[in-house]
Amino acid sequence: MRIPFLHSRPRDYSLEPLAGKDADAVALIHHEDFVRPWSGGEFSDLLSQNTVFGYAAREVGRGKAPPVGFVLARLVAGEGEILTVAVARTHRRQGLGWRLMDAVLRELHGQRADALFLEVDEMNVAAIALYRRLGFIQVGKRPGYYKTGDAGTSSALVMRRDLR
Ligand SMILES: CC(C)(COP(=O)(O)OP(=O)(O)OC[C@H]1O[C@@H](n2cnc3c(N)ncnc32)[C@H](O)[C@@H]1OP(=O)(O)O)[C@@H](O)C(=O)NCCC(=O)NCCS
């Protein structure tokens, strides 16, 4: 009898700077979870700004395969901001979100930034848990900031991670 192969090898990923050529691929990942997904053109425009940078995660050994996760951030006047971060559903809970955010923190540390800010939907349990693990604390709240799929709203938590 053939026994099903239940446990595949852990996947290996590499991180590299996010480039304009990845804009359409990351738009597809963004589309998986956001009520108002950003287009490839919007990602491309953001990436052309010199204050904006990001990282893409790819599976090792899959050549030039498209990214399976990414983060986009901005640095202005010593303050960083996470514009968005997402990992494709089939690649979650393998440490990629953490690695992508850590790459931004390291870059900002190298640039001597003071702090990194972000906004997150108060209902987003996964992201809030990730950010807390990375040392972010809640510093504000914007009531009714996000539109939900059912025509309701939810609040945004403003979180900060000090870098000094
Ligand atoms: C948030 C997101 C980026 C996390 O990516 P990920 O690669 O799955 O996260 P990681 O594997 O690095 O998880 C790191 C830690 O975050 C926390 N975490 C991640 N997903 C979680 C979940 N579903 N529930 C609870 N905690 C979670 C855990 O503490 C986890 O550590 P552990 O796996 O050792 O328990 C991913 O869920 C995602 O893309 N969500 C949709 C897009 C989104 O919401 N982006 C944030 C917008 S502000």
CSV table of C-alpha atoms and ligand atoms in Angstrom, one decimal:
chain,number,residue,atom,x,y,z
A,1,MET,CA,0.0,0.0,0.0
A,2,ARG,CA,1.3,3.4,-0.9
A,3,ILE,CA,1.6,5.7,2.2
A,4,PRO,CA,0.8,9.3,1.6
A,5,PHE,CA,3.7,11.7,2.0
A,6,LEU,CA,2.3,14.0,4.7
A,7,HIS,CA,5.4,15.9,5.9
A,8,SER,CA,7.2,17.9,3.3
A,9,ARG,CA,10.6,19.4,3.9
A,10,PRO,CA,10.5,22.9,5.6
A,11,ARG,CA,10.6,25.5,2.9
A,12,ASP,CA,13.6,27.8,2.6
A,13,TYR,CA,13.3,31.4,1.6
A,14,SER,CA,15.6,34.3,0.6
A,15,LEU,CA,14.9,38.0,1.0
A,16,GLU,CA,16.0,40.7,-1.4
A,17,PRO,CA,15.1,44.3,-2.0
A,18,LEU,CA,11.7,44.8,-3.6
A,19,ALA,CA,12.0,46.0,-7.2
A,20,GLY,CA,9.6,47.6,-9.7
A,21,LYS,CA,9.6,44.4,-11.7
A,22,ASP,CA,7.9,42.7,-8.8
A,23,ALA,CA,4.9,45.2,-8.7
A,24,ASP,CA,2.4,43.0,-10.4
A,25,ALA,CA,3.3,39.9,-8.4
A,26,VAL,CA,3.0,41.6,-5.1
A,27,ALA,CA,-0.3,43.2,-6.1
A,28,LEU,CA,-1.6,39.6,-6.5
A,29,ILE,CA,-0.5,38.8,-2.9
A,30,HIS,CA,-2.1,42.0,-1.7
A,31,HIS,CA,-5.3,41.1,-3.4
A,32,GLU,CA,-5.7,38.0,-1.3
A,33,ASP,CA,-6.5,39.9,1.9
A,34,PHE,CA,-7.2,43.6,1.5
A,35,VAL,CA,-10.7,45.0,0.9
A,36,ARG,CA,-9.2,47.7,-1.3
A,37,PRO,CA,-6.3,46.0,-3.0
A,38,TRP,CA,-3.5,48.1,-4.6
A,39,SER,CA,-2.8,47.6,-8.3
A,40,GLY,CA,0.6,46.8,-9.8
A,41,GLY,CA,0.7,50.4,-11.1
A,42,GLU,CA,0.2,51.7,-7.6
A,43,PHE,CA,3.0,49.5,-6.3
A,44,SER,CA,5.2,50.6,-9.2
A,45,ASP,CA,4.6,54.3,-8.4
A,46,LEU,CA,5.4,53.8,-4.7
A,47,LEU,CA,8.6,51.9,-5.5
A,48,SER,CA,9.7,54.7,-7.8
A,49,GLN,CA,9.8,57.2,-4.9
A,50,ASN,CA,13.2,57.5,-3.3
A,51,THR,CA,11.8,57.5,0.3
A,52,VAL,CA,10.1,54.1,-0.3
A,53,PHE,CA,11.8,50.7,0.0
A,54,GLY,CA,10.9,47.1,0.6
A,55,TYR,CA,11.8,43.5,0.6
A,56,ALA,CA,10.5,40.4,-1.3
A,57,ALA,CA,10.7,36.8,-0.1
A,58,ARG,CA,11.2,34.1,-2.6
A,59,GLU,CA,11.4,30.3,-2.3
A,60,VAL,CA,15.0,29.1,-2.6
A,61,GLY,CA,15.6,26.8,-5.5
A,62,ARG,CA,12.7,28.1,-7.6
A,63,GLY,CA,14.8,30.3,-9.9
A,64,LYS,CA,13.1,33.6,-10.7
A,65,ALA,CA,9.8,32.5,-9.2
A,66,PRO,CA,7.6,35.5,-8.1
A,67,PRO,CA,7.7,36.6,-4.5
A,68,VAL,CA,5.6,34.8,-1.9
A,69,GLY,CA,5.7,37.7,0.6
A,70,PHE,CA,6.8,41.3,0.7
A,71,VAL,CA,6.9,44.4,2.8
A,72,LEU,CA,6.8,48.0,1.7
A,73,ALA,CA,8.1,50.9,3.9
A,74,ARG,CA,8.8,54.6,3.8
A,75,LEU,CA,11.5,56.6,5.6
A,76,VAL,CA,11.0,60.4,6.0
A,77,ALA,CA,12.8,62.7,8.4
A,78,GLY,CA,13.9,59.9,10.7
A,79,GLU,CA,10.5,58.2,11.0
A,80,GLY,CA,9.7,55.0,9.2
A,81,GLU,CA,6.3,53.8,8.3
A,82,ILE,CA,5.1,50.3,7.2
A,83,LEU,CA,3.0,50.9,4.1
A,84,THR,CA,1.9,47.3,3.8
A,85,VAL,CA,3.1,43.8,4.5
A,86,ALA,CA,1.7,40.5,3.3
A,87,VAL,CA,2.6,36.8,2.9
A,88,ALA,CA,0.8,34.6,0.5
A,89,ARG,CA,-1.7,32.3,2.3
A,90,THR,CA,0.1,29.1,1.5
A,91,HIS,CA,3.4,30.4,2.9
A,92,ARG,CA,2.2,31.7,6.3
A,93,ARG,CA,3.3,30.7,9.8
A,94,GLN,CA,6.8,29.9,8.6
A,95,GLY,CA,8.5,33.1,9.9
A,96,LEU,CA,8.3,35.1,6.7
A,97,GLY,CA,6.3,38.0,8.1
A,98,TRP,CA,8.7,38.3,11.0
A,99,ARG,CA,11.8,38.1,8.7
A,100,LEU,CA,10.3,40.8,6.3
A,101,MET,CA,9.6,43.2,9.2
A,102,ASP,CA,13.0,42.5,10.8
A,103,ALA,CA,14.7,43.4,7.5
A,104,VAL,CA,12.9,46.8,7.6
A,105,LEU,CA,13.9,47.3,11.2
A,106,ARG,CA,17.5,46.5,10.4
A,107,GLU,CA,17.6,48.9,7.5
A,108,LEU,CA,16.0,51.7,9.6
A,109,HIS,CA,18.5,51.0,12.4
A,110,GLY,CA,21.3,51.4,9.8
A,111,GLN,CA,19.8,54.7,8.6
A,112,ARG,CA,19.7,55.9,12.3
A,113,ALA,CA,15.9,56.3,12.2
A,114,ASP,CA,14.1,57.2,15.5
A,115,ALA,CA,11.0,55.0,15.2
A,116,LEU,CA,8.9,52.8,12.9
A,117,PHE,CA,5.1,53.4,12.8
A,118,LEU,CA,2.2,51.4,11.3
A,119,GLU,CA,-1.5,51.2,11.3
A,120,VAL,CA,-3.3,47.9,11.7
A,121,ASP,CA,-7.0,46.9,11.7
A,122,GLU,CA,-8.0,46.1,15.3
A,123,MET,CA,-9.6,42.9,14.0
A,124,ASN,CA,-6.3,41.6,12.5
A,125,VAL,CA,-5.2,39.2,15.2
A,126,ALA,CA,-2.3,37.7,13.2
A,127,ALA,CA,-0.7,41.0,12.3
A,128,ILE,CA,-1.2,42.5,15.8
A,129,ALA,CA,0.4,39.4,17.4
A,130,LEU,CA,3.4,39.7,14.9
A,131,TYR,CA,3.9,43.4,15.7
A,132,ARG,CA,3.7,42.9,19.4
A,133,ARG,CA,6.3,40.1,19.1
A,134,LEU,CA,8.5,42.6,17.3
A,135,GLY,CA,8.2,45.2,20.1
A,136,PHE,CA,5.6,47.5,18.7
A,137,ILE,CA,3.3,49.2,21.2
A,138,GLN,CA,-0.1,50.8,20.6
A,139,VAL,CA,0.2,54.6,20.6
A,140,GLY,CA,-3.2,55.6,19.1
A,141,LYS,CA,-6.5,54.5,17.6
A,142,ARG,CA,-8.5,55.8,14.6
A,143,PRO,CA,-12.1,54.8,15.1
A,144,GLY,CA,-14.0,53.6,12.0
A,145,TYR,CA,-10.8,53.9,9.8
A,146,TYR,CA,-11.3,50.8,7.7
A,147,LYS,CA,-14.3,49.7,5.6
A,148,THR,CA,-15.1,46.1,6.2
A,149,GLY,CA,-16.5,43.7,3.5
A,150,ASP,CA,-20.0,43.9,5.1
A,151,ALA,CA,-20.3,47.7,4.7
A,152,GLY,CA,-19.3,48.2,8.3
A,153,THR,CA,-16.1,49.8,9.7
A,154,SER,CA,-13.4,48.8,12.1
A,155,SER,CA,-10.8,50.9,13.9
A,156,ALA,CA,-7.1,51.3,13.1
A,157,LEU,CA,-4.6,50.8,15.9
A,158,VAL,CA,-1.5,53.1,15.5
A,159,MET,CA,1.6,51.2,16.7
A,160,ARG,CA,5.2,52.4,17.2
A,161,ARG,CA,8.5,50.6,17.6
A,162,ASP,CA,11.3,52.8,19.0
A,163,LEU,CA,14.6,52.3,17.3
A,164,ARG,CA,16.8,54.3,19.7
B,1,LIG,C1,0.3,39.2,9.2
B,1,LIG,C2,1.1,38.3,8.3
B,1,LIG,C3,2.0,39.2,7.4
B,1,LIG,C4,2.0,37.3,9.1
B,1,LIG,O1,2.8,36.6,8.2
B,1,LIG,P1,3.4,35.2,8.6
B,1,LIG,O2,4.5,34.9,7.7
B,1,LIG,O3,2.3,34.2,8.7
B,1,LIG,O4,3.9,35.4,10.1
B,1,LIG,P2,5.1,34.6,10.8
B,1,LIG,O5,5.1,33.2,10.5
B,1,LIG,O6,6.4,35.4,10.7
B,1,LIG,O7,4.6,34.8,12.3
B,1,LIG,C5,5.4,35.4,13.4
B,1,LIG,C6,4.6,35.5,14.6
B,1,LIG,O8,3.4,36.3,14.4
B,1,LIG,C7,2.3,35.8,15.2
B,1,LIG,N1,1.3,35.3,14.2
B,1,LIG,C8,1.3,35.1,12.9
B,1,LIG,N2,0.2,34.7,12.4
B,1,LIG,C9,-0.6,34.5,13.4
B,1,LIG,C10,-2.0,34.1,13.5
B,1,LIG,N3,-2.7,33.7,12.4
B,1,LIG,N4,-2.6,34.0,14.7
B,1,LIG,C11,-1.9,34.4,15.8
B,1,LIG,N5,-0.6,34.8,15.8
B,1,LIG,C12,0.0,34.9,14.6
B,1,LIG,C13,2.9,34.6,16.0
B,1,LIG,O9,3.3,35.1,17.2
B,1,LIG,C14,4.0,34.1,15.1
B,1,LIG,O10,5.0,33.4,15.7
B,1,LIG,P3,4.8,31.8,15.9
B,1,LIG,O11,4.5,31.3,14.5
B,1,LIG,O12,6.1,31.4,16.4
B,1,LIG,O13,3.7,31.6,16.8
B,1,LIG,C15,0.2,37.4,7.4
B,1,LIG,O14,-0.8,36.8,8.2
B,1,LIG,C16,-0.6,38.1,6.3
B,1,LIG,O15,0.0,38.3,5.2
B,1,LIG,N6,-1.8,38.6,6.6
B,1,LIG,C17,-2.6,39.3,5.5
B,1,LIG,C18,-2.1,40.7,5.3
B,1,LIG,C19,-2.1,41.5,6.5
B,1,LIG,O16,-2.9,41.4,7.3
B,1,LIG,N7,-1.0,42.3,6.6
B,1,LIG,C20,-0.9,43.3,7.7
B,1,LIG,C21,-1.6,44.6,7.4
B,1,LIG,S1,-1.3,45.8,8.7
